[in-house]
Short mmCIF file of C-alpha atoms and ligand atoms in Angstrom, two decimals:
data_model
loop_
_atom_site.label_atom_id
_atom_site.label_comp_id
_atom_site.label_asym_id
_atom_site.label_seq_id
_atom_site.Cartn_x
_atom_site.Cartn_y
_atom_site.Cartn_z
CA MET A 13 85.95 96.85 84.11
CA SER A 14 86.05 98.59 87.05
CA ILE A 15 89.54 98.78 89.17
CA ASN A 16 89.10 97.82 92.97
CA ILE A 17 91.30 99.20 95.85
CA PRO A 18 94.46 97.09 96.70
CA ARG A 19 94.35 94.25 99.24
CA GLY A 20 94.91 95.50 102.80
CA THR A 21 94.02 99.21 102.07
CA LYS A 22 90.47 100.96 102.67
CA ASP A 23 88.83 104.23 101.81
CA ILE A 24 87.68 106.19 104.62
CA LEU A 25 84.38 108.05 103.53
CA PRO A 26 82.46 110.81 104.79
CA GLY A 27 80.43 109.49 108.01
CA GLU A 28 83.58 107.53 109.03
CA VAL A 29 86.47 110.27 108.39
CA GLU A 30 84.63 112.25 111.49
CA LYS A 31 85.91 109.74 113.62
CA TRP A 32 89.27 109.89 112.31
CA GLN A 33 89.60 113.57 112.75
CA LEU A 34 88.32 113.26 116.25
CA ILE A 35 91.10 110.95 117.31
CA GLU A 36 93.51 112.68 115.38
CA GLN A 37 92.60 115.89 117.04
CA LYS A 38 92.71 114.17 120.60
CA ALA A 39 96.31 112.72 119.83
CA LYS A 40 97.49 116.14 118.80
CA GLU A 41 95.85 117.90 121.78
CA VAL A 42 97.35 115.29 124.43
CA SER A 43 100.91 115.40 122.66
CA ALA A 44 100.49 118.98 122.74
CA ARG A 45 99.71 119.01 126.76
CA PHE A 46 102.68 116.64 127.06
CA ASN A 47 104.65 118.98 125.25
CA TYR A 48 105.53 117.27 122.03
CA LYS A 49 105.75 118.89 118.71
CA GLU A 50 104.77 117.48 115.41
CA ILE A 51 107.24 116.08 112.79
CA ARG A 52 106.41 114.94 109.14
CA THR A 53 108.75 112.77 107.13
CA PRO A 54 108.60 111.51 103.84
CA ILE A 55 106.53 108.55 102.86
CA PHE A 56 109.54 106.96 101.42
CA GLU A 57 113.08 106.58 102.64
CA HIS A 58 116.24 104.96 101.47
CA THR A 59 115.96 101.15 101.99
CA ASP A 60 119.06 100.92 103.91
CA LEU A 61 117.46 102.95 106.64
CA PHE A 62 115.13 100.17 107.69
CA GLN A 63 117.64 97.51 107.16
CA ARG A 64 120.02 99.32 109.43
CA GLY A 65 117.47 100.88 111.63
CA VAL A 66 114.80 98.22 112.32
CA GLY A 67 116.94 95.32 111.64
CA ASP A 68 117.83 92.88 109.11
CA SER A 69 116.80 89.71 110.97
CA THR A 70 112.99 91.20 111.42
CA ASP A 71 109.87 90.39 109.64
CA ILE A 72 109.22 93.81 108.77
CA VAL A 73 112.66 93.94 106.77
CA GLN A 74 112.65 90.44 105.74
CA LYS A 75 109.08 89.81 104.41
CA GLU A 76 107.11 93.25 104.67
CA MET A 77 108.34 95.96 102.92
CA TYR A 78 107.23 97.73 99.99
CA THR A 79 110.44 98.11 98.37
CA PHE A 80 111.17 99.45 94.91
CA THR A 81 113.84 100.94 92.67
CA ASP A 82 113.13 104.41 91.30
CA ARG A 83 114.21 105.67 87.97
CA GLY A 84 117.64 106.72 89.37
CA ASP A 85 118.26 103.28 90.27
CA ARG A 86 117.80 104.03 93.96
CA SER A 87 116.28 101.36 96.44
CA LEU A 88 113.45 103.00 98.36
CA THR A 89 111.01 101.73 100.85
CA LEU A 90 107.63 102.84 101.62
CA ARG A 91 108.20 103.49 105.48
CA PRO A 92 106.94 100.59 107.64
CA GLU A 93 107.24 102.25 110.71
CA GLY A 94 108.33 105.77 112.00
CA THR A 95 111.03 105.30 114.58
CA ALA A 96 113.80 105.08 111.89
CA PRO A 97 112.78 107.78 109.80
CA VAL A 98 112.36 110.21 112.93
CA THR A 99 115.92 109.29 114.01
CA ARG A 100 117.25 109.79 110.63
CA SER A 101 115.87 113.18 110.49
CA TYR A 102 116.79 113.95 114.03
CA VAL A 103 120.41 112.99 112.97
CA GLU A 104 120.25 114.71 109.50
CA ASN A 105 118.75 118.10 111.18
CA LYS A 106 121.21 118.14 113.99
CA LEU A 107 118.35 118.44 116.53
CA PHE A 108 120.59 116.74 119.07
CA GLY A 109 122.22 120.33 119.22
CA LEU A 110 119.13 122.11 119.94
CA PRO A 111 119.12 123.57 123.29
CA GLY A 112 115.80 121.92 124.57
CA GLN A 113 116.60 118.48 125.06
CA PRO A 114 115.02 115.85 125.21
CA VAL A 115 113.58 116.52 121.89
CA LYS A 116 109.91 115.23 122.27
CA LEU A 117 108.44 114.46 118.74
CA TYR A 118 104.95 112.90 117.57
CA TYR A 119 103.51 111.86 114.23
CA ILE A 120 100.41 110.75 112.58
CA GLN A 121 101.46 109.09 109.47
CA PRO A 122 100.76 106.27 107.04
CA MET A 123 102.78 103.10 107.32
CA PHE A 124 103.18 100.27 104.72
CA ARG A 125 103.90 96.70 105.39
CA TYR A 126 103.14 93.79 103.27
CA GLU A 127 101.45 91.48 105.64
CA ARG A 128 98.46 89.20 105.61
CA PRO A 129 95.35 91.24 105.65
CA GLN A 130 92.93 90.71 108.47
CA ALA A 131 90.95 92.37 110.89
CA GLY A 132 93.33 94.81 112.58
CA ARG A 133 96.00 94.08 110.23
CA TYR A 134 96.34 96.21 106.93
CA ARG A 135 98.79 96.93 104.40
CA GLN A 136 98.30 100.56 104.75
CA PHE A 137 97.57 101.87 108.20
CA VAL A 138 98.04 105.28 109.83
CA GLN A 139 100.40 105.27 113.15
CA PHE A 140 100.00 108.04 115.74
CA GLY A 141 103.66 107.57 117.50
CA ILE A 142 105.98 109.70 119.72
CA GLU A 143 109.36 109.62 120.17
CA ALA A 144 111.23 111.35 123.01
CA MET A 145 114.99 111.71 121.99
CA GLY A 146 117.94 112.50 124.51
CA SER A 147 117.14 111.56 127.90
CA ALA A 148 117.75 108.42 130.02
CA ASP A 149 115.49 109.40 132.95
CA PRO A 150 113.28 106.50 133.83
CA ALA A 151 110.47 108.97 134.25
CA ILE A 152 110.39 109.82 130.63
CA ASP A 153 109.58 106.13 130.03
CA ALA A 154 106.68 106.49 132.50
CA GLU A 155 105.72 109.83 130.49
CA VAL A 156 105.50 108.09 127.24
CA ILE A 157 103.48 105.21 128.36
CA SER A 158 101.05 107.65 130.16
CA LEU A 159 100.86 109.80 127.00
CA ALA A 160 99.52 106.61 125.02
CA MET A 161 97.13 105.58 128.19
CA THR A 162 95.90 109.26 128.35
CA VAL A 163 94.69 109.23 124.63
CA TYR A 164 92.89 105.93 125.01
CA LYS A 165 91.40 106.64 128.35
CA GLU A 166 90.23 110.32 127.21
CA LEU A 167 88.56 108.61 124.01
CA GLY A 168 86.88 106.37 126.26
CA LEU A 169 88.43 102.86 126.39
CA LYS A 170 88.48 101.20 129.66
CA LYS A 171 89.36 97.54 128.97
CA LEU A 172 93.16 98.09 128.42
CA ARG A 173 96.09 96.23 129.70
CA LEU A 174 99.36 97.54 129.93
CA VAL A 175 102.05 94.72 129.70
CA LEU A 176 105.45 95.78 130.62
CA ASN A 177 109.16 94.32 130.10
CA THR A 178 112.84 95.33 130.10
CA LEU A 179 115.08 93.97 127.61
CA GLY A 180 118.18 95.37 129.62
CA ASP A 181 121.22 96.89 128.45
CA ILE A 182 123.89 95.54 126.04
CA GLU A 183 125.66 93.50 128.63
CA SER A 184 122.55 91.94 130.03
CA ARG A 185 121.16 91.23 126.64
CA LYS A 186 124.19 89.46 125.73
CA SER A 187 124.22 87.28 128.61
CA HIS A 188 120.60 86.60 127.70
CA LYS A 189 121.30 85.86 124.30
CA GLU A 190 123.85 83.23 125.07
CA ALA A 191 121.46 81.47 127.59
CA LEU A 192 118.81 81.55 124.93
CA ILE A 193 121.39 79.76 122.39
CA ALA A 194 122.23 77.27 124.71
CA HIS A 195 118.55 76.79 125.65
CA PHE A 196 117.13 76.23 121.87
CA GLU A 197 120.22 74.98 120.11
CA PRO A 198 120.02 71.05 120.96
CA ARG A 199 116.57 70.85 119.55
CA ILE A 200 116.40 73.85 116.96
CA GLU A 201 115.44 71.35 114.31
CA GLU A 202 111.99 70.91 115.73
CA PHE A 203 111.64 74.75 114.90
CA CYS A 204 110.60 76.43 111.77
CA THR A 205 113.28 77.69 109.39
CA ASP A 206 112.78 81.33 110.42
CA CYS A 207 113.70 80.35 114.03
CA GLN A 208 116.70 78.43 113.00
CA ASN A 209 117.97 81.19 110.97
CA ARG A 210 117.17 83.47 113.90
CA LEU A 211 119.02 81.35 116.33
CA THR A 212 122.49 82.83 116.13
CA LYS A 213 121.45 86.13 114.70
CA ASN A 214 118.81 86.84 116.97
CA PRO A 215 117.48 84.16 119.33
CA LEU A 216 115.24 86.61 121.36
CA ARG A 217 113.11 86.79 118.26
CA ILE A 218 112.41 83.20 118.67
CA LEU A 219 110.27 84.04 121.47
CA ASP A 220 108.03 85.91 119.41
CA CYS A 221 107.59 83.41 116.68
CA LYS A 222 104.22 82.84 115.78
CA LYS A 223 104.58 79.17 114.33
CA ASP A 224 106.39 77.66 117.11
CA ARG A 225 104.63 79.37 120.08
CA ASP A 226 103.34 76.10 121.63
CA HIS A 227 106.76 74.68 121.57
CA GLU A 228 107.42 72.90 125.15
CA LEU A 229 110.91 74.87 125.01
CA MET A 230 109.21 78.30 124.81
CA LYS A 231 107.79 78.13 128.12
CA SER A 232 111.03 77.31 129.70
CA ALA A 233 113.14 79.65 127.95
CA PRO A 234 115.36 81.38 130.01
CA SER A 235 113.88 84.88 131.08
CA ILE A 236 115.68 88.35 130.59
CA LEU A 237 115.00 88.99 134.18
CA GLU A 238 117.48 86.58 135.29
CA HIS A 239 120.08 88.19 133.32
CA LEU A 240 119.68 91.68 134.21
CA ASN A 241 122.70 93.37 135.71
CA GLU A 242 122.51 95.76 138.48
CA GLU A 243 122.12 98.75 136.36
CA SER A 244 119.23 97.32 134.00
CA LYS A 245 117.53 96.32 137.13
CA THR A 246 117.40 99.71 138.99
CA TYR A 247 116.46 101.29 135.73
CA PHE A 248 113.39 98.89 135.41
CA GLU A 249 112.50 99.84 139.03
CA GLU A 250 112.43 103.32 138.72
CA VAL A 251 110.20 103.09 135.50
CA LYS A 252 107.74 100.82 137.48
CA SER A 253 107.96 103.28 140.44
CA SER A 254 107.10 106.29 137.98
CA LEU A 255 104.15 104.44 136.70
CA ASP A 256 103.06 103.53 140.28
CA ALA A 257 103.32 107.38 140.91
CA MET A 258 100.97 108.12 138.24
CA ASN A 259 98.73 105.27 139.39
CA ILE A 260 99.06 103.54 135.71
CA GLU A 261 98.69 99.77 136.49
CA TYR A 262 100.92 97.27 134.46
CA VAL A 263 101.46 93.57 134.27
CA ILE A 264 105.06 92.58 133.89
CA ASP A 265 105.71 89.88 131.22
CA PRO A 266 109.28 88.75 130.67
CA THR A 267 108.37 87.16 127.37
CA LEU A 268 107.27 90.39 125.63
CA VAL A 269 109.55 90.70 123.02
CA ARG A 270 108.93 93.41 120.44
CA GLY A 271 109.37 92.73 116.63
CA LEU A 272 111.98 95.28 116.08
CA ASP A 273 115.54 94.94 116.84
CA TYR A 274 116.31 98.38 117.83
CA TYR A 275 115.02 98.02 121.61
CA ASN A 276 116.54 97.93 125.02
CA HIS A 277 115.67 98.57 128.58
CA THR A 278 111.90 99.27 128.75
CA ALA A 279 109.71 97.49 126.46
CA PHE A 280 105.57 97.76 126.52
CA GLU A 281 102.36 97.05 124.91
CA ILE A 282 98.84 98.18 125.43
CA MET A 283 96.54 95.48 124.66
CA SER A 284 92.55 95.65 124.57
CA GLU A 285 90.87 93.01 126.96
CA ALA A 286 87.44 94.06 125.24
CA ASP A 287 85.19 90.91 124.50
CA GLY A 288 85.07 90.22 120.70
CA PHE A 289 88.27 92.40 119.99
CA GLY A 290 89.36 89.62 117.74
CA ALA A 291 92.89 87.66 117.34
CA ILE A 292 95.03 90.57 117.31
CA THR A 293 94.74 92.36 120.60
CA THR A 294 97.92 94.75 120.73
CA LEU A 295 96.67 98.37 120.38
CA SER A 296 99.99 100.07 120.59
CA GLY A 297 103.76 99.09 121.45
CA GLY A 298 106.98 101.01 121.96
CA GLY A 299 110.05 101.14 123.93
CA ARG A 300 113.57 102.46 124.56
CA TYR A 301 116.18 102.45 121.88
CA ASN A 302 119.49 103.89 123.44
CA GLY A 303 121.53 102.85 120.41
CA LEU A 304 119.77 103.91 117.39
CA VAL A 305 120.61 107.55 117.12
CA GLU A 306 124.50 106.28 117.20
CA ASP A 307 123.96 103.55 114.67
CA LEU A 308 122.41 105.93 112.31
CA GLY A 309 125.59 108.40 112.55
CA GLY A 310 124.42 110.70 115.37
CA PRO A 311 125.89 111.10 118.74
CA ALA A 312 124.72 108.70 121.71
CA THR A 313 121.26 109.62 122.30
CA PRO A 314 119.11 107.48 124.79
CA SER A 315 115.41 107.54 123.58
CA ILE A 316 111.94 106.04 123.97
CA GLY A 317 108.46 106.29 122.03
CA PHE A 318 105.81 104.14 120.99
CA ALA A 319 103.23 103.99 118.11
CA MET A 320 99.61 102.95 117.94
CA SER A 321 97.51 102.23 114.88
CA LEU A 322 94.23 104.54 114.38
CA GLU A 323 92.88 101.11 112.77
CA ARG A 324 92.98 99.19 116.19
CA LEU A 325 91.87 102.09 118.14
CA LEU A 326 88.72 102.31 116.45
CA LEU A 327 88.08 98.63 116.33
CA ALA A 328 88.71 98.87 120.12
CA LEU A 329 86.38 101.67 120.52
CA GLU A 330 83.69 99.80 118.48
CA ALA A 331 84.45 96.45 120.45
CA GLU A 332 83.84 98.50 123.82
CA GLY A 333 80.60 99.95 122.44
CA VAL A 334 81.93 103.60 122.57
CA THR A 335 80.49 106.05 120.36
CA LEU A 336 82.55 109.16 119.44
CA GLU A 337 80.51 112.62 119.47
CA THR A 338 81.07 113.80 115.83
CA GLU A 339 79.96 117.13 114.94
CA GLU A 340 78.08 116.93 111.56
CA ASP A 341 74.95 118.97 111.72
CA LEU A 342 74.69 121.87 109.60
CA GLU A 343 73.68 125.32 110.94
CA CYS A 344 71.32 126.71 107.96
CA TYR A 345 70.03 125.37 104.99
CA VAL A 346 68.49 127.87 102.48
CA VAL A 347 65.62 126.83 100.63
CA ALA A 348 64.82 129.08 97.41
CA LEU A 349 61.79 129.01 95.45
CA GLY A 350 61.70 130.33 92.04
CA ASP A 351 64.46 131.56 89.44
CA GLU A 352 64.89 135.04 91.29
CA ALA A 353 65.34 133.63 94.99
CA LYS A 354 67.39 130.99 93.63
CA GLN A 355 69.97 133.67 92.30
CA LYS A 356 69.66 135.62 95.52
CA SER A 357 70.51 132.59 97.60
CA VAL A 358 73.78 132.43 96.06
CA SER A 359 74.73 135.60 97.54
CA ILE A 360 72.79 134.86 100.81
CA LEU A 361 74.77 131.58 101.24
CA SER A 362 78.04 133.59 100.69
CA GLN A 363 77.17 135.98 103.44
CA LEU A 364 76.39 132.71 105.98
CA ARG A 365 79.46 131.35 104.81
CA GLN A 366 81.87 134.49 105.36
CA ALA A 367 80.26 134.88 108.80
CA GLY A 368 81.43 131.49 109.43
CA ILE A 369 78.16 129.73 109.69
CA LYS A 370 78.19 126.05 108.38
CA SER A 371 75.46 126.33 105.43
CA ASP A 372 74.34 124.71 102.31
CA LYS A 373 71.63 124.99 99.74
CA ASP A 374 69.98 122.73 96.61
CA TYR A 375 71.91 122.34 93.40
CA LEU A 376 69.62 120.11 91.83
CA ASP A 377 66.65 122.24 91.03
CA LYS A 378 64.50 120.48 93.59
CA LYS A 379 60.86 121.23 94.52
CA MET A 380 60.28 122.94 98.06
CA LYS A 381 59.18 119.40 99.70
CA ALA A 382 62.49 118.00 98.56
CA GLN A 383 64.49 120.89 99.61
CA PHE A 384 63.13 120.33 103.27
CA LYS A 385 63.89 116.84 102.96
CA ALA A 386 67.52 117.72 102.30
CA ALA A 387 67.67 120.37 105.01
CA ASP A 388 66.27 117.57 107.31
CA ARG A 389 68.46 115.01 106.35
CA LEU A 390 71.46 117.25 106.74
CA LYS A 391 70.20 118.10 110.43
CA ALA A 392 69.85 121.74 109.64
CA LYS A 393 69.21 123.63 112.74
CA TYR A 394 67.67 126.60 110.88
CA VAL A 395 65.99 126.53 107.60
CA ALA A 396 65.87 130.13 105.90
CA ILE A 397 63.36 130.04 103.11
CA LEU A 398 63.43 132.49 100.30
CA GLY A 399 60.31 132.70 97.85
CA GLU A 400 58.81 135.85 95.57
CA GLU A 401 57.01 137.26 98.42
CA GLU A 402 60.08 137.52 100.68
CA LEU A 403 62.24 138.56 97.96
CA THR A 404 59.77 141.93 97.17
CA LYS A 405 59.82 142.52 100.94
CA GLY A 406 63.59 142.00 101.42
CA ILE A 407 63.25 139.25 104.01
CA ILE A 408 63.74 135.76 104.61
CA ASN A 409 61.71 133.36 106.64
CA VAL A 410 63.81 131.61 109.21
CA LYS A 411 62.45 128.46 110.67
CA ASN A 412 64.04 126.98 114.09
CA MET A 413 63.71 123.39 113.35
CA GLU A 414 64.02 122.41 117.16
CA SER A 415 61.44 124.76 118.30
CA GLY A 416 59.16 125.03 115.01
CA GLU A 417 59.42 128.88 115.33
CA GLN A 418 59.33 130.89 112.46
CA THR A 419 60.58 134.47 112.12
CA GLU A 420 61.12 136.87 109.24
CA VAL A 421 64.39 138.23 109.23
CA VAL A 422 65.93 141.20 106.90
CA ILE A 423 67.92 139.47 104.41
CA GLU A 424 71.26 141.43 105.24
CA GLU A 425 70.66 140.47 108.95
CA LEU A 426 70.49 136.75 108.61
CA SER A 427 73.79 135.76 109.52
CA THR A 428 73.53 138.27 112.60
CA PHE A 429 70.19 136.44 113.55
CA ILE A 430 71.67 132.68 113.15
CA LYS A 431 74.72 133.80 115.24
CA GLN A 432 72.37 134.95 117.86
CA GLY A 433 71.28 131.47 118.15
CA LYS A 434 67.51 132.38 118.39
P1 LIG B 666 105.13 98.20 115.97
O1 LIG B 666 104.65 97.29 117.21
O2 LIG B 666 105.63 97.64 114.80
O3 LIG B 666 105.98 99.48 116.56
O4 LIG B 666 103.90 98.86 115.67
C1 LIG B 666 103.40 99.87 116.69
C2 LIG B 666 101.57 99.66 116.11
O5 LIG B 666 101.28 99.86 114.88
C3 LIG B 666 101.18 98.18 116.89
O6 LIG B 666 100.91 98.01 117.96
C4 LIG B 666 99.59 98.53 115.96
O7 LIG B 666 98.92 99.17 116.57
C5 LIG B 666 99.98 98.96 114.84
N1 LIG B 666 100.42 98.46 113.45
C6 LIG B 666 101.74 97.56 113.16
N2 LIG B 666 101.50 96.81 112.04
C7 LIG B 666 99.99 97.13 111.56
C8 LIG B 666 99.31 96.79 110.50
N3 LIG B 666 99.71 95.97 109.76
N4 LIG B 666 97.94 97.09 110.50
C9 LIG B 666 97.41 97.86 111.60
N5 LIG B 666 98.24 98.33 112.48
C10 LIG B 666 99.41 97.79 112.81
C11 LIG B 666 106.52 100.32 115.76
O8 LIG B 666 106.23 100.42 114.59
C12 LIG B 666 107.58 100.95 116.72
N6 LIG B 666 107.91 102.25 115.51
C13 LIG B 666 107.09 101.89 117.54
C14 LIG B 666 107.95 102.54 118.48
C15 LIG B 666 108.06 103.85 118.38
N7 LIG B 666 108.97 102.13 119.46
C16 LIG B 666 109.53 103.22 119.55
N8 LIG B 666 109.05 104.32 119.09
#
């Protein structure tokens, strides 16, 4: 009996993987351009990190974590997101002590969430994320957003909508929380059990409930914008004017609530507006998390970041009909005829590869015609043909597949000939 892949995961095979490589390359290149450096953290962490970091009352911690006990009886969890691990690392490695603050980091790593799989939602997915740690300048909020938009736009996406909100500072949130409790409490029994549990712990999360989203109390719920204190208002205004300065368009949505507990001030999501994108339209999400470093044992460190999954990015590219130009063609295919030529082709191929030329040969003892077919399928630019006659003359017959032109080249000079692109 064969064994299948686990639900919500997928294999990325040749033909598809080139797109991933291209996107990863773009993400790395844009990150470097914005002066963000790569960080890699372990795939698993202590479960406590996510309970404390992401928040005990969130769906991620309540329902979606891949948690296991290891042989040393420790509770470990496959990371469901990257912000808590990066913050742990920032504290543990005392990155707050580095001279170059803010510390600007990026990661491209697999994440794991036990969610109901559907298009755009998987149990293992790859996030490209960035975290800018150690600055409370609203301009860096705009920088983070602009980085995400740059990656999307340079890959060819056009139908994007940036949704922006503020969750305010602790004081504003407290006042908003009280207003939310007063709003929902009298009729809370009309809501799902999750919402009932959220009422006192984290009423903001009620606004994010998928089951009760059409309840009439949702629309009339008090908005955070009415509860912002002066400082939070000013902060939000400055983020907006930095975005304006970069000509980045956005829409304000006071109901935008992120699914993780660590956020304050700026929160944002980038959605795809492409037709036929499917039910899940959020391409990426992020926001400011000024309290998290302190919560995880470090000094007060205002921070902001975002994450996008590469899976959803690929879906958006597909929905917009963008094809990525991937470089797959082979430069040279060596066709060998006869035993002696076959043996010689081994060293010829080695010569080509050492010269940096992408090349290959037949390993299935194919006839000449089939070898040509293979070269064709691999879209080889040149086919170098070696038969008995060529061998005695010490040459190889090189056919330029585009022009059809055939040239006799001294074997030792094959790589030079190809490099000259004749
Ligand atoms: P998040 O909104 O939970 O935020 O996830 C960010 C992005 O990860 C989503 O917008 C989506 O692209 C992708 N994503 C999440 N779950 C799945 C899934 N099951 N399948 C496919 N893609 C998924 C965070 O993770 C925060 N750590 C972002 C952040 C960084 N905030 C500040 N810094």
